[in-house]
Amino acid sequence: MDPGDLILFERSLQHAVGVHDGQALDAALLELGWHDALGHDTQTAIATLFSLQGSEHTTSASLDHVLTLRLGLERALPSGVVLPALGQVDPPGEYEGDHLVVRGLGSAALEDHEETIVVARDGHATVVVDVPTAALTVRRIHGMDAELELVEVTATLDVMEARQKLSPSAWPSSVALCQLAVGHELVGAARKMLELARRHALERAQFGQFIGQFQAVRHRLAEALVAIEAADAMLGAAWEDESPTAAAVAKALAGRAARTAARHCQQVLAGIGFTSEHELHRYIRSVLVLNELFGGSRTLTTALGVELLTTQQLPALVPL
Amino acid sequence: MEIAEFRLALDSWLDENESLLIDERRAAATLDEQMAHLAKVKRMAYEAGFMRWGWPERVGGFGGSTMLRAYLGEALTSRDMVEPGIYSMTEVLAPTMIDYATPELAAAMVPRLLRGDETWCQGFSEPGTGSNLASLSCRATRTTGGWSVTGQKVWTSLAQFADRCVLLTRTGTPDSAHKGITALFVDMDSPGITVRPIETMHGAAEFSEVFFDDVVVPVDRTLGEEGQGWAVAMDLLPYERSTALWHRAAFLGRRLQLLLRAAPSGALDPGAVGEVAQLLYALRARSRTTQRRLAGGERLGPETSIDKVLVATAEQAVFDLVADGLSTDVLIKDDPTSERWRREFLYSRAATIYGGTAEIQRNIIARRLLDLGADR
């Protein structure tokens, strides 16, 4: 996009995300051409939308489109899409003997579609199966953050014929793209928490001064900003690098940064930040859940460490 | 010169000259030996042209992007040809000379630094002036013969080797704070200068106390205008937090890579290894963004404090991991390689102290980036 188009695109997304949520947001995104943008300017489309979703605490079914973008599907959406189970990066489906076992998450919009795409492991192969949505057990998740409007999807089905076999790199690169999307959402939420805490520190006075003048408070907020900027820089680097390793590093850093920000910002907001009257808790809830989508930071970090110890090789990421 | 072309030419030159550019005794080298080797590497790289790319033509450079300098330092560091701390002094001091010295002075002096003919130091901290730099009191008075400087500096890195010093002096009233500071470029062989090296806990006299007793400095050695010293310091510090950091990140990457090979099986916790690697990648990502801004002609400022917090955190994390994974080497073995791990571990303890403490960086972030107002 040229700079003029980009500003226009960002403004219309900002408006859409600010006004709409859930399925209304899906409709608004379709109207303003986000899905087209996803195809031809993937980074801008994902980074802009998901940062906004994070900072506005809104949700949409856009992650479905991100997940399927690089699968190389012969027939595109609309269908429902099953996302990996909480904390997982593996496909949500697995062929076990005579059965196709499905265990994953999805967006609330999944139930509106007659068919749902399930990516499944079949031995060493990864395949795509079209499953009638009615055959899946779909449970609306309240959990830590009901506002994310996620559903839990489970099923044990008789073996169904796969519609398509995926190339070996299709699933890892789709996961990487989703990790970047959720990474941006986490950073967006973390920046919002920092802004809420910063505003509080400039308004709340104790001992005759604003609490933002106390070094203990200032350093907590500085710590949050450092973590956020580090994660954001790594997200940018991962877009350039395009490797699954870089995306996983960025996602892990974003998840950790968001939890660091949550911890410091809640402490600065103190009592009011512990209430449901203040909006901070909504962000704390969402980053806890988002951190576990497409691999939690602890899991991703340990996996990287195991890889490094096994290969004894530090991958040369982020070249000049 | 494009970076890809530069990289190709440099890498093949480094391959060809590896035996000359690597100091065989490097694990056991004293600071004096490291300094001598550094001068040799700089001279070779200058004569081959690589050290001149990325510097303006008016100071003996060939022009081109500052990214070329970043890559040269990265290549020399990651091939273990130079120690990053002493190599990067050029990146800290030369840009500010170019920004603030008279064109004649910069043209005469900067090539000597690039070529390895000279070592320069940075006279900022004083016994009573650590984090609160604006409170410095080393006095410069105008006399008929120029400036007369009297006072003391401390923690002055490489002062005992230095030919010149970028010196901050008090020229205003004692309480004039940042308004009454003037920067001077001082010859270290001037009468009245005494240097006393201070031995550090990592076993090298890396920095010194420097005493000035009626030291005469010509007026044309003033960097910027009288009273503009704070601006000079604020110009210099972001350089200390940009290209030099990129080189340091390369060094940390090399040491982490060596640790992965050297640590006994089972000695390292995978989660800890993964986290340290992520910190290093994040540092590189952040520092690369800064490199690109610098190359694009942007003026760097307080946002480089984030880079500085990241490098200090990463450095201590890498060497905490070293202490875990190579505890025998770090704690009880006495061969040169083990001594080097031990020395580097100990030096990493200073990463949150030198060049502005971790606390000062966070104060800068709070005031300048988060706009939380003054501290008090």
Short mmCIF file of N, CA and C in Angstrom, two decimals, chain A residues 31-182:
data_model
loop_
_atom_site.label_atom_id
_atom_site.label_comp_id
_atom_site.label_asym_id
_atom_site.label_seq_id
_atom_site.Cartn_x
_atom_site.Cartn_y
_atom_site.Cartn_z
N GLU A 31 -16.57 -5.53 4.44
CA GLU A 31 -16.98 -4.35 3.67
C GLU A 31 -15.80 -3.43 3.37
N LEU A 32 -14.90 -3.27 4.33
CA LEU A 32 -13.80 -2.32 4.08
C LEU A 32 -12.60 -2.98 3.39
N GLY A 33 -12.72 -4.26 3.06
CA GLY A 33 -11.70 -4.88 2.20
C GLY A 33 -10.51 -5.46 2.95
N TRP A 34 -10.69 -5.75 4.24
CA TRP A 34 -9.57 -6.30 5.01
C TRP A 34 -9.11 -7.64 4.44
N HIS A 35 -10.09 -8.47 3.98
CA HIS A 35 -9.74 -9.80 3.49
C HIS A 35 -8.91 -9.72 2.21
N ASP A 36 -9.21 -8.73 1.36
CA ASP A 36 -8.39 -8.52 0.16
C ASP A 36 -6.99 -8.10 0.57
N ALA A 37 -6.94 -7.16 1.51
CA ALA A 37 -5.64 -6.66 1.98
C ALA A 37 -4.81 -7.81 2.55
N LEU A 38 -5.46 -8.72 3.23
CA LEU A 38 -4.75 -9.87 3.82
C LEU A 38 -4.00 -10.64 2.74
N GLY A 39 -4.59 -10.73 1.56
CA GLY A 39 -3.95 -11.45 0.47
C GLY A 39 -2.78 -10.70 -0.13
N HIS A 40 -2.93 -9.38 -0.35
CA HIS A 40 -1.86 -8.69 -1.09
C HIS A 40 -0.92 -7.88 -0.21
N ASP A 41 -1.32 -7.53 1.01
CA ASP A 41 -0.37 -6.87 1.92
C ASP A 41 -0.56 -7.47 3.31
N THR A 42 -0.12 -8.72 3.41
CA THR A 42 -0.42 -9.54 4.58
C THR A 42 0.05 -8.88 5.88
N GLN A 43 1.27 -8.37 5.88
CA GLN A 43 1.81 -7.81 7.12
C GLN A 43 0.99 -6.61 7.60
N THR A 44 0.69 -5.69 6.69
CA THR A 44 -0.09 -4.51 7.08
C THR A 44 -1.46 -4.92 7.59
N ALA A 45 -2.10 -5.83 6.87
CA ALA A 45 -3.46 -6.24 7.25
C ALA A 45 -3.45 -6.87 8.64
N ILE A 46 -2.52 -7.75 8.89
CA ILE A 46 -2.49 -8.46 10.17
C ILE A 46 -2.02 -7.54 11.30
N ALA A 47 -0.91 -6.85 11.08
CA ALA A 47 -0.36 -6.02 12.16
C ALA A 47 -1.36 -4.95 12.57
N THR A 48 -2.00 -4.31 11.60
CA THR A 48 -2.91 -3.22 11.93
C THR A 48 -4.15 -3.73 12.65
N LEU A 49 -4.79 -4.75 12.09
CA LEU A 49 -6.03 -5.24 12.70
C LEU A 49 -5.79 -5.82 14.09
N PHE A 50 -4.80 -6.68 14.22
CA PHE A 50 -4.65 -7.38 15.49
C PHE A 50 -4.13 -6.46 16.60
N SER A 51 -3.29 -5.48 16.27
CA SER A 51 -2.90 -4.51 17.31
C SER A 51 -4.15 -3.79 17.82
N LEU A 52 -5.02 -3.43 16.89
CA LEU A 52 -6.25 -2.72 17.28
C LEU A 52 -7.17 -3.62 18.10
N GLN A 53 -7.31 -4.86 17.68
CA GLN A 53 -8.14 -5.79 18.46
C GLN A 53 -7.60 -5.90 19.88
N GLY A 54 -6.27 -5.93 19.99
CA GLY A 54 -5.66 -6.01 21.31
C GLY A 54 -5.95 -4.77 22.14
N SER A 55 -5.77 -3.60 21.54
CA SER A 55 -5.92 -2.38 22.35
C SER A 55 -7.38 -2.04 22.60
N GLU A 56 -8.29 -2.47 21.73
CA GLU A 56 -9.72 -2.18 21.94
C GLU A 56 -10.45 -3.33 22.62
N HIS A 57 -9.74 -4.42 22.86
CA HIS A 57 -10.34 -5.62 23.40
C HIS A 57 -11.61 -6.00 22.64
N THR A 58 -11.46 -6.13 21.33
CA THR A 58 -12.57 -6.63 20.52
C THR A 58 -12.10 -7.92 19.87
N THR A 59 -13.05 -8.64 19.31
CA THR A 59 -12.69 -9.92 18.72
C THR A 59 -13.40 -10.09 17.39
N SER A 60 -12.87 -10.96 16.55
CA SER A 60 -13.48 -11.24 15.25
C SER A 60 -13.05 -12.65 14.86
N ALA A 61 -13.54 -13.10 13.71
CA ALA A 61 -13.13 -14.43 13.24
C ALA A 61 -11.94 -14.33 12.30
N SER A 62 -11.22 -13.21 12.38
CA SER A 62 -10.14 -12.97 11.41
C SER A 62 -9.02 -14.00 11.50
N LEU A 63 -8.81 -14.54 12.70
CA LEU A 63 -7.74 -15.53 12.85
C LEU A 63 -8.00 -16.76 11.95
N ASP A 64 -9.28 -17.07 11.70
CA ASP A 64 -9.61 -18.17 10.77
C ASP A 64 -8.99 -17.91 9.40
N HIS A 65 -9.12 -16.66 8.97
CA HIS A 65 -8.62 -16.30 7.63
C HIS A 65 -7.10 -16.31 7.61
N VAL A 66 -6.50 -15.89 8.73
CA VAL A 66 -5.03 -15.90 8.81
C VAL A 66 -4.53 -17.34 8.75
N LEU A 67 -5.20 -18.23 9.49
CA LEU A 67 -4.75 -19.62 9.53
C LEU A 67 -4.85 -20.28 8.17
N THR A 68 -5.87 -19.95 7.41
CA THR A 68 -6.08 -20.66 6.13
C THR A 68 -5.33 -20.02 4.97
N LEU A 69 -4.82 -18.79 5.18
CA LEU A 69 -4.19 -18.05 4.07
C LEU A 69 -3.07 -18.83 3.40
N ARG A 70 -2.23 -19.47 4.21
CA ARG A 70 -1.04 -20.13 3.65
C ARG A 70 -1.19 -21.65 3.56
N LEU A 71 -2.42 -22.14 3.77
CA LEU A 71 -2.61 -23.59 3.68
C LEU A 71 -2.65 -24.05 2.22
N GLY A 72 -2.85 -23.10 1.32
CA GLY A 72 -2.95 -23.47 -0.10
C GLY A 72 -4.21 -24.27 -0.38
N LEU A 73 -5.34 -23.83 0.20
CA LEU A 73 -6.59 -24.56 0.02
C LEU A 73 -7.13 -24.40 -1.39
N GLU A 74 -7.65 -25.50 -1.93
CA GLU A 74 -8.23 -25.43 -3.27
C GLU A 74 -9.56 -24.67 -3.24
N ARG A 75 -10.30 -24.83 -2.16
CA ARG A 75 -11.55 -24.07 -1.97
C ARG A 75 -11.37 -23.21 -0.74
N ALA A 76 -11.60 -21.94 -0.89
CA ALA A 76 -11.36 -21.03 0.23
C ALA A 76 -12.57 -20.98 1.16
N LEU A 77 -12.48 -20.14 2.17
CA LEU A 77 -13.60 -19.93 3.08
C LEU A 77 -14.73 -19.33 2.24
N PRO A 78 -16.00 -19.24 2.64
CA PRO A 78 -16.44 -19.38 4.02
C PRO A 78 -16.71 -20.82 4.47
N SER A 79 -16.08 -21.13 5.58
CA SER A 79 -16.37 -22.33 6.37
C SER A 79 -15.93 -21.98 7.77
N GLY A 80 -16.33 -22.79 8.71
CA GLY A 80 -15.72 -22.65 10.03
C GLY A 80 -14.31 -23.20 9.98
N VAL A 81 -13.48 -22.82 10.95
CA VAL A 81 -12.11 -23.34 11.02
C VAL A 81 -11.81 -23.71 12.46
N VAL A 82 -11.25 -24.90 12.66
CA VAL A 82 -10.86 -25.27 14.02
C VAL A 82 -9.40 -24.85 14.23
N LEU A 83 -9.19 -24.10 15.31
CA LEU A 83 -7.84 -23.66 15.68
C LEU A 83 -7.21 -24.71 16.58
N PRO A 84 -5.89 -24.70 16.73
CA PRO A 84 -5.26 -25.67 17.64
C PRO A 84 -5.80 -25.53 19.07
N ALA A 85 -5.67 -26.61 19.83
CA ALA A 85 -6.11 -26.59 21.22
C ALA A 85 -5.26 -25.59 22.02
N LEU A 86 -5.76 -25.22 23.19
CA LEU A 86 -5.07 -24.24 24.03
C LEU A 86 -3.62 -24.68 24.27
N GLY A 87 -2.70 -23.75 24.05
CA GLY A 87 -1.28 -24.02 24.30
C GLY A 87 -0.58 -24.80 23.20
N GLN A 88 -1.33 -25.25 22.19
CA GLN A 88 -0.76 -26.15 21.19
C GLN A 88 -0.40 -25.45 19.88
N VAL A 89 0.57 -26.04 19.19
CA VAL A 89 0.85 -25.61 17.83
C VAL A 89 0.56 -26.73 16.83
N ASP A 90 0.20 -27.89 17.35
CA ASP A 90 -0.11 -29.01 16.45
C ASP A 90 -1.50 -28.83 15.85
N PRO A 91 -1.75 -29.48 14.69
CA PRO A 91 -3.09 -29.40 14.10
C PRO A 91 -4.15 -29.94 15.08
N PRO A 92 -5.37 -29.44 15.00
CA PRO A 92 -6.40 -29.85 15.97
C PRO A 92 -6.95 -31.25 15.72
N GLY A 93 -6.67 -31.81 14.55
CA GLY A 93 -7.21 -33.14 14.27
C GLY A 93 -6.12 -34.19 14.21
N GLU A 94 -6.52 -35.45 14.51
CA GLU A 94 -5.56 -36.54 14.38
C GLU A 94 -6.30 -37.82 14.02
N TYR A 95 -5.78 -38.53 13.03
CA TYR A 95 -6.36 -39.84 12.69
C TYR A 95 -5.83 -40.86 13.68
N GLU A 96 -6.74 -41.48 14.40
CA GLU A 96 -6.35 -42.53 15.35
C GLU A 96 -7.16 -43.77 15.01
N GLY A 97 -6.52 -44.75 14.38
CA GLY A 97 -7.21 -45.98 13.99
C GLY A 97 -8.38 -45.65 13.06
N ASP A 98 -9.58 -46.02 13.50
CA ASP A 98 -10.77 -45.81 12.66
C ASP A 98 -11.38 -44.45 12.86
N HIS A 99 -10.74 -43.65 13.67
CA HIS A 99 -11.39 -42.39 14.04
C HIS A 99 -10.58 -41.16 13.68
N LEU A 100 -11.29 -40.07 13.50
CA LEU A 100 -10.67 -38.76 13.41
C LEU A 100 -11.02 -38.04 14.71
N VAL A 101 -9.99 -37.80 15.51
CA VAL A 101 -10.21 -37.14 16.79
C VAL A 101 -9.92 -35.65 16.64
N VAL A 102 -10.87 -34.81 17.06
CA VAL A 102 -10.72 -33.36 16.93
C VAL A 102 -10.71 -32.74 18.32
N ARG A 103 -9.72 -31.92 18.56
CA ARG A 103 -9.63 -31.24 19.85
C ARG A 103 -9.02 -29.87 19.58
N GLY A 104 -9.84 -28.84 19.70
CA GLY A 104 -9.30 -27.52 19.39
C GLY A 104 -10.20 -26.40 19.87
N LEU A 105 -9.90 -25.22 19.37
CA LEU A 105 -10.67 -24.03 19.69
C LEU A 105 -11.24 -23.46 18.40
N GLY A 106 -12.13 -22.49 18.56
CA GLY A 106 -12.65 -21.82 17.38
C GLY A 106 -13.25 -20.49 17.76
N SER A 107 -13.63 -19.72 16.75
CA SER A 107 -14.32 -18.47 17.04
C SER A 107 -15.82 -18.75 17.07
N ALA A 108 -16.55 -17.84 17.70
CA ALA A 108 -17.99 -18.05 17.88
C ALA A 108 -18.72 -18.20 16.54
N ALA A 109 -18.12 -17.63 15.49
CA ALA A 109 -18.77 -17.67 14.17
C ALA A 109 -18.79 -19.08 13.58
N LEU A 110 -18.00 -19.98 14.16
CA LEU A 110 -17.89 -21.33 13.61
C LEU A 110 -19.25 -21.99 13.42
N GLU A 111 -20.13 -21.79 14.39
CA GLU A 111 -21.42 -22.48 14.35
C GLU A 111 -22.35 -21.96 13.25
N ASP A 112 -22.00 -20.83 12.65
CA ASP A 112 -22.84 -20.29 11.58
C ASP A 112 -22.60 -20.98 10.25
N HIS A 113 -21.55 -21.79 10.19
CA HIS A 113 -21.20 -22.42 8.92
C HIS A 113 -21.63 -23.88 8.92
N GLU A 114 -22.06 -24.34 7.76
CA GLU A 114 -22.47 -25.75 7.66
C GLU A 114 -21.27 -26.67 7.72
N GLU A 115 -20.18 -26.20 7.13
CA GLU A 115 -18.97 -27.02 7.10
C GLU A 115 -17.85 -26.35 7.88
N THR A 116 -16.99 -27.19 8.44
CA THR A 116 -15.85 -26.66 9.19
C THR A 116 -14.58 -27.37 8.71
N ILE A 117 -13.54 -26.57 8.53
CA ILE A 117 -12.25 -27.12 8.09
C ILE A 117 -11.49 -27.62 9.32
N VAL A 118 -11.04 -28.86 9.24
CA VAL A 118 -10.18 -29.40 10.30
C VAL A 118 -8.87 -29.83 9.65
N VAL A 119 -7.77 -29.28 10.12
CA VAL A 119 -6.47 -29.76 9.68
C VAL A 119 -6.07 -30.88 10.62
N ALA A 120 -5.63 -32.00 10.06
CA ALA A 120 -5.38 -33.19 10.88
C ALA A 120 -4.08 -33.87 10.48
N ARG A 121 -3.48 -34.48 11.48
CA ARG A 121 -2.31 -35.32 11.23
C ARG A 121 -2.79 -36.72 10.87
N ASP A 122 -2.22 -37.23 9.77
CA ASP A 122 -2.51 -38.59 9.37
C ASP A 122 -1.17 -39.27 9.15
N GLY A 123 -0.67 -39.91 10.22
CA GLY A 123 0.69 -40.43 10.15
C GLY A 123 1.66 -39.26 10.03
N HIS A 124 2.48 -39.30 8.97
CA HIS A 124 3.43 -38.21 8.77
C HIS A 124 2.84 -37.09 7.93
N ALA A 125 1.69 -37.35 7.36
CA ALA A 125 1.09 -36.34 6.48
C ALA A 125 0.19 -35.40 7.27
N THR A 126 -0.03 -34.23 6.72
CA THR A 126 -1.01 -33.29 7.27
C THR A 126 -2.06 -33.05 6.20
N VAL A 127 -3.32 -33.24 6.59
CA VAL A 127 -4.39 -33.18 5.59
C VAL A 127 -5.47 -32.20 6.04
N VAL A 128 -6.31 -31.83 5.07
CA VAL A 128 -7.45 -30.96 5.37
C VAL A 128 -8.72 -31.78 5.19
N VAL A 129 -9.59 -31.72 6.19
CA VAL A 129 -10.86 -32.45 6.14
C VAL A 129 -12.00 -31.46 6.28
N ASP A 130 -13.03 -31.63 5.47
CA ASP A 130 -14.25 -30.83 5.63
C ASP A 130 -15.21 -31.63 6.50
N VAL A 131 -15.54 -31.09 7.64
CA VAL A 131 -16.41 -31.79 8.58
C VAL A 131 -17.73 -31.03 8.69
N PRO A 132 -18.87 -31.73 8.66
CA PRO A 132 -20.13 -31.01 8.91
C PRO A 132 -20.09 -30.45 10.33
N THR A 133 -20.35 -29.17 10.45
CA THR A 133 -20.25 -28.53 11.77
C THR A 133 -21.14 -29.24 12.79
N ALA A 134 -22.27 -29.75 12.31
CA ALA A 134 -23.22 -30.41 13.22
C ALA A 134 -22.61 -31.65 13.89
N ALA A 135 -21.57 -32.23 13.26
CA ALA A 135 -20.95 -33.42 13.83
C ALA A 135 -19.97 -33.09 14.95
N LEU A 136 -19.69 -31.81 15.14
CA LEU A 136 -18.73 -31.40 16.16
C LEU A 136 -19.45 -30.99 17.44
N THR A 137 -18.80 -31.27 18.56
CA THR A 137 -19.34 -30.75 19.82
C THR A 137 -18.71 -29.39 20.06
N VAL A 138 -19.55 -28.38 20.09
CA VAL A 138 -19.06 -27.01 20.21
C VAL A 138 -19.57 -26.40 21.51
N ARG A 139 -18.64 -25.99 22.34
CA ARG A 139 -19.02 -25.41 23.64
C ARG A 139 -18.53 -23.98 23.72
N ARG A 140 -19.44 -23.08 24.01
CA ARG A 140 -19.06 -21.68 24.18
C ARG A 140 -18.22 -21.54 25.45
N ILE A 141 -17.04 -20.93 25.32
CA ILE A 141 -16.15 -20.79 26.47
C ILE A 141 -16.45 -19.49 27.22
N HIS A 142 -16.69 -19.64 28.52
CA HIS A 142 -16.74 -18.44 29.37
C HIS A 142 -15.36 -18.23 29.96
N GLY A 143 -14.90 -19.17 30.74
CA GLY A 143 -13.51 -19.23 31.19
C GLY A 143 -12.95 -17.93 31.72
N MET A 144 -11.68 -17.70 31.47
CA MET A 144 -10.99 -16.50 31.96
C MET A 144 -11.48 -15.25 31.27
N ASP A 145 -11.80 -15.37 29.96
CA ASP A 145 -12.21 -14.19 29.21
C ASP A 145 -13.32 -14.53 28.23
N ALA A 146 -14.56 -14.41 28.70
CA ALA A 146 -15.71 -14.73 27.85
C ALA A 146 -15.80 -13.79 26.66
N GLU A 147 -15.25 -12.58 26.81
CA GLU A 147 -15.37 -11.59 25.73
C GLU A 147 -14.57 -11.94 24.49
N LEU A 148 -13.61 -12.85 24.62
CA LEU A 148 -12.88 -13.28 23.43
C LEU A 148 -13.76 -14.13 22.51
N GLU A 149 -14.91 -14.56 23.04
CA GLU A 149 -15.90 -15.32 22.25
C GLU A 149 -15.28 -16.53 21.55
N LEU A 150 -14.55 -17.30 22.34
CA LEU A 150 -13.98 -18.52 21.80
C LEU A 150 -14.92 -19.69 22.08
N VAL A 151 -14.81 -20.73 21.27
CA VAL A 151 -15.54 -21.97 21.54
C VAL A 151 -14.52 -23.10 21.64
N GLU A 152 -14.91 -24.13 22.39
CA GLU A 152 -14.09 -25.34 22.45
C GLU A 152 -14.72 -26.36 21.51
N VAL A 153 -13.91 -26.98 20.69
CA VAL A 153 -14.42 -27.91 19.68
C VAL A 153 -13.85 -29.29 19.95
N THR A 154 -14.73 -30.29 20.12
CA THR A 154 -14.25 -31.66 20.30
C THR A 154 -15.12 -32.60 19.46
N ALA A 155 -14.52 -33.69 19.05
CA ALA A 155 -15.30 -34.71 18.33
C ALA A 155 -14.45 -35.96 18.16
N THR A 156 -15.10 -37.09 18.16
CA THR A 156 -14.46 -38.33 17.72
C THR A 156 -15.34 -38.85 16.60
N LEU A 157 -14.84 -38.76 15.37
CA LEU A 157 -15.66 -39.04 14.20
C LEU A 157 -15.19 -40.31 13.52
N ASP A 158 -16.10 -40.95 12.81
CA ASP A 158 -15.66 -42.04 11.94
C ASP A 158 -14.75 -41.43 10.88
N VAL A 159 -13.78 -42.23 10.45
CA VAL A 159 -12.79 -41.68 9.51
C VAL A 159 -13.48 -41.10 8.29
N MET A 160 -13.08 -39.88 7.97
CA MET A 160 -13.65 -39.20 6.81
C MET A 160 -12.53 -38.99 5.82
N GLU A 161 -12.89 -38.96 4.57
CA GLU A 161 -11.87 -38.78 3.55
C GLU A 161 -11.39 -37.33 3.56
N ALA A 162 -10.07 -37.18 3.49
CA ALA A 162 -9.51 -35.83 3.46
C ALA A 162 -9.76 -35.22 2.10
N ARG A 163 -9.98 -33.92 2.08
CA ARG A 163 -10.19 -33.27 0.80
C ARG A 163 -8.87 -32.98 0.11
N GLN A 164 -7.80 -32.86 0.92
CA GLN A 164 -6.55 -32.35 0.35
C GLN A 164 -5.40 -32.67 1.28
N LYS A 165 -4.25 -33.00 0.72
CA LYS A 165 -3.04 -33.19 1.51
C LYS A 165 -2.22 -31.90 1.45
N LEU A 166 -1.66 -31.52 2.58
CA LEU A 166 -0.90 -30.26 2.61
C LEU A 166 0.58 -30.50 2.34
N SER A 167 1.23 -29.49 1.80
CA SER A 167 2.69 -29.56 1.65
C SER A 167 3.30 -29.51 3.05
N PRO A 168 4.52 -30.07 3.22
CA PRO A 168 5.10 -30.15 4.57
C PRO A 168 5.25 -28.78 5.25
N SER A 169 5.44 -27.73 4.46
CA SER A 169 5.67 -26.43 5.09
C SER A 169 4.38 -25.65 5.34
N ALA A 170 3.25 -26.16 4.82
CA ALA A 170 2.01 -25.36 4.87
C ALA A 170 1.54 -25.10 6.31
N TRP A 171 1.49 -26.17 7.12
CA TRP A 171 1.00 -25.98 8.48
C TRP A 171 1.97 -25.12 9.31
N PRO A 172 3.28 -25.42 9.33
CA PRO A 172 4.18 -24.56 10.11
C PRO A 172 4.12 -23.09 9.69
N SER A 173 3.99 -22.82 8.39
CA SER A 173 3.99 -21.41 8.01
C SER A 173 2.65 -20.76 8.34
N SER A 174 1.57 -21.56 8.37
CA SER A 174 0.28 -21.01 8.79
C SER A 174 0.29 -20.71 10.29
N VAL A 175 0.89 -21.61 11.05
CA VAL A 175 1.02 -21.39 12.50
C VAL A 175 1.85 -20.13 12.75
N ALA A 176 2.94 -19.98 11.98
CA ALA A 176 3.81 -18.81 12.16
C ALA A 176 3.02 -17.52 11.94
N LEU A 177 2.19 -17.52 10.91
CA LEU A 177 1.40 -16.33 10.61
C LEU A 177 0.42 -16.01 11.75
N CYS A 178 -0.18 -17.06 12.29
CA CYS A 178 -1.10 -16.86 13.42
C CYS A 178 -0.35 -16.39 14.66
N GLN A 179 0.86 -16.89 14.85
CA GLN A 179 1.65 -16.45 16.00
C GLN A 179 1.96 -14.95 15.88
N LEU A 180 2.23 -14.50 14.67
CA LEU A 180 2.48 -13.07 14.49
C LEU A 180 1.21 -12.27 14.77
N ALA A 181 0.08 -12.78 14.27
CA ALA A 181 -1.20 -12.07 14.50
C ALA A 181 -1.48 -11.95 15.99
N VAL A 182 -1.40 -13.07 16.70
CA VAL A 182 -1.69 -13.04 18.13
C VAL A 182 -0.62 -12.23 18.87
#
